Amino acid sequence: MRAIAWFTVFCSHLLPRDAVSIPVPGWAKAVWVAAVPAGTYGVTLFFVLSSFLITSLLLDEQARTGVIDIRAFYVRRVLRIWPLYFAILALGTLISPLVTPSVPVTGQVLFRYVTFTGNLAAVAGAAAPISIGILWSVCVEEQFYLCWPWVLRIFRGRAMVAACLAMIGMGALVRYQMTAHSSHFVWGHSLTHLDCFALGALVALWVRRSPASPTRATPMLILLGLLGLPLAEHVLHLRMPGQHTTTPWEATAYFVMAALCALVVWQAALLKGGLLCNGLLTGLGKRTYGLYCFHGLVLSIAWHFLDRWHFWPVAAPALAGTLGLAFLSYRFYEMPFLRLKRRFQKVESGGA
């Protein structure tokens, strides 16, 4: 599922939204124009999925040991996130003046990303090159990781469900209150994604309390949820994050996208085997963090040296370069940190 989420984001960044430049038949171009913006919501799927996985692991730890070891949790997150994050930040800062000179890495932007508040750079009106700009969602997740184990420690049972419902309401309310701002402002703010994390946690609670086996409808529901993203984006008239002002309708309708992602995660959690658990997707899933972090850097280089508006000359090397760097990074750079991370595991993480 992580691999699918990454690929949707990759496509939304890689492929031009100007259908004229895509070498496919006319009917396919029309479909593409409707579908590409929905790839942005791969980030929403990431948020829901991350919350589901982390909540499940922490609840398992709490059930097995009686308490959540917050210090060990923080150490695990640092060892998984920080090494590659800061490597990409350094590489992006060094390379961006050469490949994206029109969008410099200012001191303000660099400070934001070093302190894991890079998502607030857009809120403050400071643009970042894509080589490091894609790390904004990692910043949001790190802020979530900072707070979430404390929430699970404090709230139990029905109180936890109530807390999640309150987060859903708060996320929707914050988005509604920000409708006078640009959608970049709304999309980048930490609090506007509260409902994504709350839905992921609710799925974890539901799966834990009401374990069920997959049915014949499970694969269809997963497909329905994934295909529902571009359909809902088109029907609800949602737009890609940009300088346009977010409407009250868009602020409310974003929840529909998060709910569809929650449906996908819920049904995928029921599958213990099958298509989503095959070797290819499992291998890609373990390397999704690297795939996500490297793709902005690779795209910025590909766009600089190749013609951005001709699809195939950019698509093939960008995909190959991202895959190659992610696999090399996982094997030779991330793996030593992952081995160290295992010393602090309380339950089997499955790569989370």
Short mmCIF file of C-alpha atoms in Angstrom, two decimals:
data_model
loop_
_atom_site.label_atom_id
_atom_site.label_comp_id
_atom_site.label_asym_id
_atom_site.label_seq_id
_atom_site.Cartn_x
_atom_site.Cartn_y
_atom_site.Cartn_z
CA MET A 1 0.00 0.00 0.00
CA ARG A 2 2.91 2.36 0.74
CA ALA A 3 4.30 1.68 -2.73
CA ILE A 4 0.96 2.58 -4.32
CA ALA A 5 0.77 5.79 -2.29
CA TRP A 6 4.27 6.77 -3.40
CA PHE A 7 3.57 6.02 -7.07
CA THR A 8 0.50 8.26 -7.13
CA VAL A 9 2.53 11.14 -5.69
CA PHE A 10 5.38 10.44 -8.10
CA CYS A 11 3.02 10.56 -11.08
CA SER A 12 1.40 13.80 -9.91
CA HIS A 13 4.85 15.43 -9.75
CA LEU A 14 6.32 13.84 -12.86
CA LEU A 15 3.66 14.14 -15.47
CA PRO A 16 2.63 17.45 -17.00
CA ARG A 17 -0.95 18.47 -16.49
CA ASP A 18 -0.94 19.96 -19.97
CA ALA A 19 -2.44 16.98 -21.81
CA VAL A 20 -1.17 18.21 -25.19
CA SER A 21 2.36 17.17 -24.26
CA ILE A 22 1.48 13.58 -23.35
CA PRO A 23 2.00 11.11 -26.25
CA VAL A 24 -1.23 9.14 -25.78
CA PRO A 25 -4.62 9.05 -27.58
CA GLY A 26 -7.11 11.84 -27.01
CA TRP A 27 -9.43 9.83 -24.75
CA ALA A 28 -6.47 8.92 -22.53
CA LYS A 29 -5.46 12.57 -22.29
CA ALA A 30 -8.93 13.48 -21.07
CA VAL A 31 -8.74 10.77 -18.41
CA TRP A 32 -5.28 11.95 -17.42
CA VAL A 33 -6.33 15.56 -16.95
CA ALA A 34 -8.99 14.36 -14.52
CA ALA A 35 -6.78 11.82 -12.73
CA VAL A 36 -3.37 13.50 -12.26
CA PRO A 37 -4.43 16.03 -9.60
CA ALA A 38 -5.78 13.19 -7.47
CA GLY A 39 -2.23 11.86 -7.18
CA THR A 40 -1.67 14.62 -4.67
CA TYR A 41 -3.90 12.70 -2.29
CA GLY A 42 -1.32 9.95 -2.20
CA VAL A 43 0.08 12.12 0.61
CA THR A 44 -3.28 11.85 2.35
CA LEU A 45 -3.06 8.07 1.98
CA PHE A 46 0.44 8.21 3.49
CA PHE A 47 -0.86 10.13 6.51
CA VAL A 48 -3.75 7.73 7.12
CA LEU A 49 -1.52 4.69 6.62
CA SER A 50 1.26 6.03 8.88
CA SER A 51 -1.21 6.71 11.66
CA PHE A 52 -2.71 3.23 11.28
CA LEU A 53 0.70 1.53 11.42
CA ILE A 54 2.12 3.57 14.31
CA THR A 55 -1.09 3.32 16.34
CA SER A 56 -1.20 -0.44 15.80
CA LEU A 57 2.42 -0.86 16.89
CA LEU A 58 2.04 1.30 19.98
CA LEU A 59 -1.17 -0.46 21.02
CA ASP A 60 0.55 -3.84 20.56
CA GLU A 61 3.44 -2.62 22.71
CA GLN A 62 1.04 -1.35 25.34
CA ALA A 63 -0.80 -4.68 25.41
CA ARG A 64 2.41 -6.72 25.61
CA THR A 65 4.43 -4.66 28.10
CA GLY A 66 1.72 -2.65 29.86
CA VAL A 67 3.21 0.70 28.89
CA ILE A 68 4.42 2.63 25.85
CA ASP A 69 8.17 3.28 26.03
CA ILE A 70 8.14 6.78 24.57
CA ARG A 71 11.91 7.19 24.69
CA ALA A 72 12.41 3.99 22.67
CA PHE A 73 9.72 5.13 20.23
CA TYR A 74 11.50 8.44 19.65
CA VAL A 75 14.83 6.66 19.14
CA ARG A 76 13.24 4.34 16.56
CA ARG A 77 11.75 7.27 14.68
CA VAL A 78 15.05 9.15 14.70
CA LEU A 79 16.96 6.15 13.36
CA ARG A 80 14.38 5.55 10.62
CA ILE A 81 13.70 9.13 9.53
CA TRP A 82 16.62 11.40 10.28
CA PRO A 83 19.59 9.85 8.41
CA LEU A 84 17.97 9.92 4.98
CA TYR A 85 16.02 13.11 5.69
CA PHE A 86 19.12 15.15 6.43
CA ALA A 87 21.05 13.53 3.58
CA ILE A 88 18.35 14.59 1.11
CA LEU A 89 18.18 18.03 2.70
CA ALA A 90 21.94 18.45 2.24
CA LEU A 91 21.95 17.11 -1.32
CA GLY A 92 18.95 19.20 -2.30
CA THR A 93 20.46 22.36 -0.85
CA LEU A 94 23.72 21.78 -2.74
CA ILE A 95 22.17 20.79 -6.07
CA SER A 96 19.19 23.15 -6.25
CA PRO A 97 21.24 26.25 -7.24
CA LEU A 98 22.41 24.29 -10.29
CA VAL A 99 19.14 22.73 -11.42
CA THR A 100 16.45 25.04 -9.99
CA PRO A 101 18.16 28.44 -9.66
CA SER A 102 14.83 30.26 -9.88
CA VAL A 103 13.76 28.79 -6.52
CA PRO A 104 16.67 29.29 -4.11
CA VAL A 105 16.96 27.62 -0.72
CA THR A 106 16.80 30.65 1.55
CA GLY A 107 17.96 30.72 5.14
CA GLN A 108 14.35 30.80 6.31
CA VAL A 109 13.45 27.72 4.26
CA LEU A 110 16.53 25.81 5.39
CA PHE A 111 15.84 26.64 9.04
CA ARG A 112 12.27 25.38 8.67
CA TYR A 113 13.36 22.05 7.23
CA VAL A 114 16.22 21.54 9.68
CA THR A 115 13.73 21.96 12.53
CA PHE A 116 11.10 19.71 10.89
CA THR A 117 8.74 22.62 10.34
CA GLY A 118 9.29 22.70 6.59
CA ASN A 119 5.58 22.38 5.95
CA LEU A 120 5.17 25.81 7.53
CA ALA A 121 7.50 27.35 4.93
CA ALA A 122 4.61 27.42 2.45
CA VAL A 123 2.36 28.76 5.19
CA ALA A 124 4.86 31.60 5.67
CA GLY A 125 4.94 32.22 1.92
CA ALA A 126 8.46 30.85 1.39
CA ALA A 127 8.83 28.56 -1.62
CA ALA A 128 11.21 25.61 -1.63
CA PRO A 129 12.62 23.71 -4.64
CA ILE A 130 11.06 20.31 -5.20
CA SER A 131 14.35 18.60 -4.28
CA ILE A 132 13.66 19.44 -0.63
CA GLY A 133 10.09 20.71 -0.87
CA ILE A 134 8.69 17.18 -0.97
CA LEU A 135 9.99 16.72 2.59
CA TRP A 136 7.15 18.88 3.89
CA SER A 137 4.99 15.81 4.50
CA VAL A 138 7.82 14.14 6.44
CA CYS A 139 7.81 17.22 8.68
CA VAL A 140 4.08 16.82 9.30
CA GLU A 141 4.56 13.16 10.19
CA GLU A 142 7.44 13.96 12.55
CA GLN A 143 5.22 16.44 14.37
CA PHE A 144 2.58 13.71 14.63
CA TYR A 145 5.14 11.23 15.98
CA LEU A 146 6.23 13.75 18.60
CA CYS A 147 2.74 13.96 20.08
CA TRP A 148 1.00 10.67 19.33
CA PRO A 149 2.54 8.29 21.92
CA TRP A 150 1.51 10.72 24.66
CA VAL A 151 -2.05 10.76 23.33
CA LEU A 152 -2.19 6.96 23.39
CA ARG A 153 -0.80 6.93 26.91
CA ILE A 154 -3.41 9.37 28.19
CA PHE A 155 -6.51 8.17 26.34
CA ARG A 156 -7.78 4.59 26.48
CA GLY A 157 -10.83 2.84 25.09
CA ARG A 158 -13.79 5.08 24.42
CA ALA A 159 -11.79 8.14 25.45
CA MET A 160 -9.40 7.40 22.59
CA VAL A 161 -12.28 7.14 20.13
CA ALA A 162 -13.65 10.45 21.42
CA ALA A 163 -10.21 12.05 21.02
CA CYS A 164 -10.03 10.87 17.41
CA LEU A 165 -13.51 12.22 16.66
CA ALA A 166 -12.49 15.54 18.20
CA MET A 167 -9.42 15.60 15.94
CA ILE A 168 -11.60 15.02 12.89
CA GLY A 169 -13.82 17.92 13.87
CA MET A 170 -10.85 20.15 14.63
CA GLY A 171 -9.17 19.39 11.30
CA ALA A 172 -12.33 20.29 9.38
CA LEU A 173 -12.86 23.42 11.47
CA VAL A 174 -9.28 24.62 10.98
CA ARG A 175 -9.55 24.17 7.21
CA TYR A 176 -12.84 26.03 7.18
CA GLN A 177 -11.36 28.91 9.17
CA MET A 178 -8.46 29.14 6.69
CA THR A 179 -10.59 29.52 3.59
CA ALA A 180 -9.42 33.10 3.09
CA HIS A 181 -5.89 31.82 2.49
CA SER A 182 -4.27 30.14 -0.52
CA SER A 183 -4.60 26.39 -0.82
CA HIS A 184 -0.80 26.12 -0.39
CA PHE A 185 -1.28 27.71 3.03
CA VAL A 186 -4.09 25.32 3.93
CA TRP A 187 -2.41 22.21 2.50
CA GLY A 188 0.86 22.91 4.30
CA HIS A 189 -0.53 23.61 7.76
CA SER A 190 -0.07 20.81 10.29
CA LEU A 191 -3.53 21.08 11.85
CA THR A 192 -5.41 20.72 8.56
CA HIS A 193 -4.38 17.05 8.37
CA LEU A 194 -5.60 16.07 11.83
CA ASP A 195 -8.53 14.13 10.41
CA CYS A 196 -6.17 11.98 8.31
CA PHE A 197 -4.24 10.87 11.38
CA ALA A 198 -7.44 10.44 13.39
CA LEU A 199 -9.00 8.22 10.72
CA GLY A 200 -5.87 6.07 10.58
CA ALA A 201 -6.01 5.64 14.35
CA LEU A 202 -9.72 4.76 14.24
CA VAL A 203 -9.03 2.09 11.63
CA ALA A 204 -6.31 0.66 13.90
CA LEU A 205 -8.71 0.61 16.85
CA TRP A 206 -11.48 -0.99 14.78
CA VAL A 207 -9.26 -3.70 13.31
CA ARG A 208 -7.88 -4.47 16.76
CA ARG A 209 -11.27 -4.69 18.48
CA SER A 210 -13.22 -6.31 15.66
CA PRO A 211 -10.80 -8.60 13.82
CA ALA A 212 -12.27 -9.88 10.60
CA SER A 213 -11.22 -11.93 7.61
CA PRO A 214 -11.17 -10.56 4.09
CA THR A 215 -14.17 -11.29 1.93
CA ARG A 216 -14.61 -11.44 -1.81
CA ALA A 217 -15.55 -7.79 -1.67
CA THR A 218 -12.28 -6.72 -0.02
CA PRO A 219 -10.19 -6.34 -3.22
CA MET A 220 -13.09 -4.54 -4.89
CA LEU A 221 -13.42 -2.13 -1.96
CA ILE A 222 -9.69 -1.35 -2.14
CA LEU A 223 -9.99 -0.71 -5.86
CA LEU A 224 -13.14 1.35 -5.29
CA GLY A 225 -11.34 3.50 -2.73
CA LEU A 226 -8.32 4.08 -4.99
CA LEU A 227 -10.41 4.84 -8.07
CA GLY A 228 -12.71 6.92 -5.92
CA LEU A 229 -9.94 9.46 -5.32
CA PRO A 230 -9.78 10.84 -8.90
CA LEU A 231 -13.55 10.45 -9.25
CA ALA A 232 -14.24 12.37 -6.03
CA GLU A 233 -11.64 14.98 -6.95
CA HIS A 234 -13.44 15.55 -10.25
CA VAL A 235 -17.00 15.43 -8.90
CA LEU A 236 -16.23 17.62 -5.88
CA HIS A 237 -14.27 20.11 -8.02
CA LEU A 238 -11.18 19.94 -5.83
CA ARG A 239 -8.10 21.68 -7.19
CA MET A 240 -4.39 21.05 -6.86
CA PRO A 241 -2.73 23.07 -4.07
CA GLY A 242 -1.75 26.45 -5.50
CA GLN A 243 -2.15 30.17 -5.08
CA HIS A 244 -5.92 30.10 -5.51
CA THR A 245 -8.06 30.69 -2.44
CA THR A 246 -9.52 27.60 -0.80
CA THR A 247 -13.31 27.63 -0.85
CA PRO A 248 -15.43 26.51 2.12
CA TRP A 249 -16.66 23.64 -0.04
CA GLU A 250 -13.09 22.44 -0.72
CA ALA A 251 -12.21 22.74 2.96
CA THR A 252 -15.11 20.44 3.80
CA ALA A 253 -14.72 18.06 0.86
CA TYR A 254 -11.09 17.23 1.71
CA PHE A 255 -12.50 14.97 4.41
CA VAL A 256 -14.07 12.80 1.71
CA MET A 257 -10.61 12.13 0.29
CA ALA A 258 -9.28 11.20 3.73
CA ALA A 259 -12.27 8.90 4.29
CA LEU A 260 -11.63 7.11 0.98
CA CYS A 261 -8.01 6.61 2.03
CA ALA A 262 -9.21 5.20 5.36
CA LEU A 263 -11.44 2.74 3.48
CA VAL A 264 -8.44 1.57 1.45
CA VAL A 265 -6.25 1.15 4.55
CA TRP A 266 -9.00 -0.67 6.44
CA GLN A 267 -9.62 -3.19 3.69
CA ALA A 268 -5.90 -3.63 2.96
CA ALA A 269 -5.35 -4.40 6.65
CA LEU A 270 -7.66 -7.41 6.30
CA LEU A 271 -5.48 -8.98 3.61
CA LYS A 272 -2.80 -11.33 4.90
CA GLY A 273 -1.70 -12.27 1.42
CA GLY A 274 -2.60 -11.74 -2.21
CA LEU A 275 -1.79 -8.98 -4.63
CA LEU A 276 -0.90 -6.27 -2.11
CA CYS A 277 1.43 -8.63 -0.25
CA ASN A 278 3.41 -9.99 -3.20
CA GLY A 279 7.20 -9.79 -3.24
CA LEU A 280 7.42 -6.79 -5.55
CA LEU A 281 5.06 -4.52 -3.61
CA THR A 282 6.48 -5.69 -0.28
CA GLY A 283 10.02 -4.91 -1.43
CA LEU A 284 8.98 -1.52 -2.76
CA GLY A 285 7.02 -0.87 0.44
CA LYS A 286 10.14 -1.30 2.57
CA ARG A 287 11.91 1.24 0.39
CA THR A 288 9.03 3.68 0.03
CA TYR A 289 10.62 6.24 2.33
CA GLY A 290 13.67 6.37 0.06
CA LEU A 291 11.51 6.40 -3.06
CA TYR A 292 9.59 9.37 -1.71
CA CYS A 293 12.63 11.32 -0.53
CA PHE A 294 14.69 10.79 -3.69
CA HIS A 295 12.01 11.42 -6.30
CA GLY A 296 12.01 15.21 -5.92
CA LEU A 297 15.79 15.36 -6.28
CA VAL A 298 15.77 13.08 -9.32
CA LEU A 299 12.95 15.00 -10.99
CA SER A 300 14.69 18.34 -10.53
CA ILE A 301 17.80 16.94 -12.23
CA ALA A 302 15.81 15.26 -15.00
CA TRP A 303 13.84 18.42 -15.72
CA HIS A 304 17.05 20.44 -15.91
CA PHE A 305 18.91 18.19 -18.32
CA LEU A 306 15.96 16.85 -20.30
CA ASP A 307 13.03 18.58 -21.92
CA ARG A 308 10.41 18.84 -19.16
CA TRP A 309 7.51 18.96 -21.54
CA HIS A 310 8.29 15.78 -23.43
CA PHE A 311 6.99 12.95 -21.37
CA TRP A 312 8.98 9.85 -22.24
CA PRO A 313 12.52 11.33 -22.14
CA VAL A 314 11.85 12.40 -18.54
CA ALA A 315 9.65 9.58 -17.28
CA ALA A 316 11.94 6.62 -17.90
CA PRO A 317 15.19 8.01 -16.43
CA ALA A 318 13.34 9.69 -13.55
CA LEU A 319 11.64 6.45 -12.54
CA ALA A 320 14.80 4.39 -13.03
CA GLY A 321 16.93 6.91 -11.15
CA THR A 322 14.51 7.09 -8.24
CA LEU A 323 14.26 3.31 -7.97
CA GLY A 324 18.02 2.86 -8.26
CA LEU A 325 18.91 5.45 -5.64
CA ALA A 326 16.23 4.21 -3.24
CA PHE A 327 17.43 0.61 -3.46
CA LEU A 328 21.10 1.58 -3.08
CA SER A 329 20.29 3.88 -0.18
CA TYR A 330 18.29 1.20 1.60
CA ARG A 331 21.04 -1.40 1.19
CA PHE A 332 24.15 0.65 1.93
CA TYR A 333 23.03 3.75 3.87
CA GLU A 334 19.77 3.09 5.70
CA MET A 335 20.33 -0.55 6.66
CA PRO A 336 22.95 0.10 9.38
CA PHE A 337 20.53 2.50 11.07
CA LEU A 338 17.69 0.00 10.69
CA ARG A 339 19.77 -2.72 12.35
CA LEU A 340 20.44 -0.35 15.24
CA LYS A 341 16.74 0.53 15.34
CA ARG A 342 15.82 -3.12 15.96
CA ARG A 343 17.55 -2.95 19.34
CA PHE A 344 14.84 -0.55 20.50
CA GLN A 345 11.88 -2.50 19.10
CA LYS A 346 9.27 -3.74 21.55
CA VAL A 347 7.14 -5.51 18.92
CA GLU A 348 7.70 -6.55 15.32
CA SER A 349 7.40 -3.41 13.22
CA GLY A 350 7.07 -4.80 9.71
CA GLY A 351 9.27 -1.99 8.41
CA ALA A 352 7.34 0.92 9.97
#
